[in-house]
């Protein structure tokens, strides 16, 4: 039997038998399909790298034969290491590294109980809660869906192995079945050849809804009903940006919005029809044996099902009627017959509530007999929950666009309508006055007879498409409109003006308040905008028509951006700026009489707000959660958190649990401490900001150093998303999107956005005892430091130094790298001192194991990447070089478990 990847070379490897098992099978596959030579080379490089990582003297990875690999060998080798990381991720997820202790609702109820907070308080909170992970198409998922699917099939087979079985359901030998899946993985091309289109992204996200969310959410509620002893309202939803987020993505237009909603509707209805069909088979109760209430008999009668064989089976007849109505709904809403047409004629449902009412009638009928067990548990209860959660639209689709686009479009509309010749020249006061005048009447600015620029025409088309969607699928299909780079009240009023063009904002007649069918939501994403957020929202709420709208709705959302604030001000300043903004916004909302709903725009990597969501939600300032929270889930995080039903249940439950804790658990620190800690954070943030800005924005040449040191240009060529890598042609760091910024630093193992500046701040802070106290007792700092620690542990400046020859000006390279090295040392030493550890991750053994296992697999990939980058940039045009670079990016991202 081959031994690749199974040698007990590292303590971490020996600790996880699944990793050993899967690694051994991967070795067998490489040997069988790649040949003995590749197997031996790979094994040789691997063990040398492991030795080096373990600090074995004389073990130098640069001598391990990497340089001798041919281009073909390099590609195969890289794939092998990537697959190992993929399998290691799988093994780790199975061991529950992803599931955090105490993150299930039952444990949370106990924890709240210990503070005297009972289930009633939890149910009261849930009665007006809204918890929403929102899936976006941010381009950070480097793996093809086919690869992820193979991985998931292996996970399913491993489940069978867990049960102690040696055969699959089909009688196949289990080891052979797993071997075969790995062999398929080995022979599946990891890189996309073709560019992704928005339609591909829509298709991709729909697979998560069909396979995971539609079945999983109702199952979770069933679990929660048991532990709560009551049925909470449906507070958990899954949101979607794909087909609605057009900030910097010119390919998202009205057609894509229509497609996202239309396809979503198809998926929801297909799920309901399958569920109803299955119920028809199940609910065979006969009037001869069961008492059936009149309401069910009426439903059966109305169904038109006159089949003699079902004469005594009113439930089945009622279900046939519901099915017929669903089939008619499908035709009405999607224009297509369902896969399984109905033999009966039914009238289309006008709204999901009507379908729900019929299902509830059936459930109440079942509940009226015996102990009610037939109604509450089981498929019918889950189906009712699904209809409440997913409606006919499947997922609420958010719209998003950049404030600069709205400004231009509104300016053009005003100009063409003869209202204002130069809106862009007006100051903020004049803009607000003008926009309010327009919002006070229902006369649209747009005209069918005007010739608009392409941009304006496209923006108008999309709001009209949104209005049409409201008519077809109901108002829940689009409720949020996010304004990127929001920095003023007029930025929000402009969106209301655009919504008015399609009747989605209506001025109230005769003193009645206006009606806003879609909420305009500012996204504050620079340090300055986060600071200004409370005063901007105060001014917005101060407008009487807005106050009316917000009070009628009862809540308002504000989105806060983690990545861009990090790129702007560095890790700690961003983290603290987000916290302070959330805290300062809370009284503004209270005064306006509206619940605050924060939408956290965060990605997978720490430089983009990544890290444990469970800890991050709990670390929010008290009063800022109030049962309502939305969080983006992006790129590789989607497969990691929702790739299989088990993992999705764990993560959705953790999000819910954290929200309950953040909303209900008393503040863990005294007011006195809160004030002291905030003062200390202000000082840390100020010093970290100064150090970060000085290096990144204020030192001549840093931009070129960054562009040459990291694979930023090559990342832009990856086909991982439909949207272009940058919004503008400018190469300034200010204009770069946050994803490639974070992604490229991660590849070169510097991970600068996750830590730079923190060390300077910690070193300059004199009261070390205060810092230690904060790190111990304050969930905010604990969570921030845990993320910092993870990022420091994944970075490796020894490896990063291998990228230095890529920089043209070596003098400059040395000088910048010297500063980075110094900053890293300060952060490292500062963190250990504050947390009282002698090495990184000393107090986080499972994370330490996970990271240490991976490091030896990443280093050779980095070294190969550097060599390939050198050759590529020197003008060598062998296509295998570019392929190798892209593969290495893929493999490193997989091994680090975060991309950008
Ligand atoms: P954005 O996202 O560029 O779409 O604003 C930033 C991020 O999530 O990192």
mmCIF file with all atom_site columns, C-alpha atoms and ligand atoms in Angstrom, residues 138 247 400 525 563-564 608 634 723 727 737-739, ligand 1:
data_model
loop_
_atom_site.group_PDB
_atom_site.id
_atom_site.type_symbol
_atom_site.label_atom_id
_atom_site.label_alt_id
_atom_site.label_comp_id
_atom_site.label_asym_id
_atom_site.label_entity_id
_atom_site.label_seq_id
_atom_site.pdbx_PDB_ins_code
_atom_site.Cartn_x
_atom_site.Cartn_y
_atom_site.Cartn_z
_atom_site.occupancy
_atom_site.B_iso_or_equiv
_atom_site.pdbx_formal_charge
_atom_site.auth_seq_id
_atom_site.auth_comp_id
_atom_site.auth_asym_id
_atom_site.auth_atom_id
_atom_site.pdbx_PDB_model_num
ATOM   1  C CA . UNK A 1 138 ? -17.933 38.120 -4.441  1.00 0.00 ? 138 UNK A CA 1
ATOM   2  C CA . UNK A 1 247 ? -21.836 47.782 -7.954  1.00 0.00 ? 247 UNK A CA 1
ATOM   3  C CA . UNK A 1 400 ? -26.903 47.321 -4.810  1.00 0.00 ? 400 UNK A CA 1
ATOM   4  C CA . UNK A 1 525 ? -17.294 51.625 4.397   1.00 0.00 ? 525 UNK A CA 1
ATOM   5  C CA . UNK A 1 563 ? -13.038 45.125 3.918   1.00 0.00 ? 563 UNK A CA 1
ATOM   6  C CA . UNK A 1 564 ? -12.995 48.632 2.616   1.00 0.00 ? 564 UNK A CA 1
ATOM   7  C CA . UNK A 1 608 ? -12.210 41.437 5.249   1.00 0.00 ? 608 UNK A CA 1
ATOM   8  C CA . UNK A 1 634 ? -19.284 35.191 0.260   1.00 0.00 ? 634 UNK A CA 1
ATOM   9  C CA . UNK A 1 723 ? -17.512 41.044 -12.231 1.00 0.00 ? 723 UNK A CA 1
ATOM   10 C CA . UNK A 1 727 ? -14.137 49.441 -10.733 1.00 0.00 ? 727 UNK A CA 1
ATOM   11 C CA . UNK A 1 737 ? -11.314 46.570 -4.719  1.00 0.00 ? 737 UNK A CA 1
ATOM   12 C CA . UNK A 1 738 ? -10.709 45.104 -1.304  1.00 0.00 ? 738 UNK A CA 1
ATOM   13 C CA . UNK A 1 739 ? -10.838 41.507 -2.493  1.00 0.00 ? 739 UNK A CA 1
HETATM 14 P P1 . LIG B 2 .   ? -17.141 45.031 -2.542  1.00 0.00 ? 1   LIG B P1 1
HETATM 15 O O1 . LIG B 2 .   ? -16.851 44.008 -1.391  1.00 0.00 ? 1   LIG B O1 1
HETATM 16 O O2 . LIG B 2 .   ? -15.861 45.278 -3.274  1.00 0.00 ? 1   LIG B O2 1
HETATM 17 O O3 . LIG B 2 .   ? -18.157 44.335 -3.356  1.00 0.00 ? 1   LIG B O3 1
HETATM 18 O O4 . LIG B 2 .   ? -17.673 46.256 -1.871  1.00 0.00 ? 1   LIG B O4 1
HETATM 19 C C1 . LIG B 2 .   ? -15.756 44.164 -0.629  1.00 0.00 ? 1   LIG B C1 1
HETATM 20 C C2 . LIG B 2 .   ? -15.523 42.874 0.100   1.00 0.00 ? 1   LIG B C2 1
HETATM 21 O O5 . LIG B 2 .   ? -16.443 42.138 0.397   1.00 0.00 ? 1   LIG B O5 1
HETATM 22 O O6 . LIG B 2 .   ? -14.367 42.610 0.383   1.00 0.00 ? 1   LIG B O6 1
#
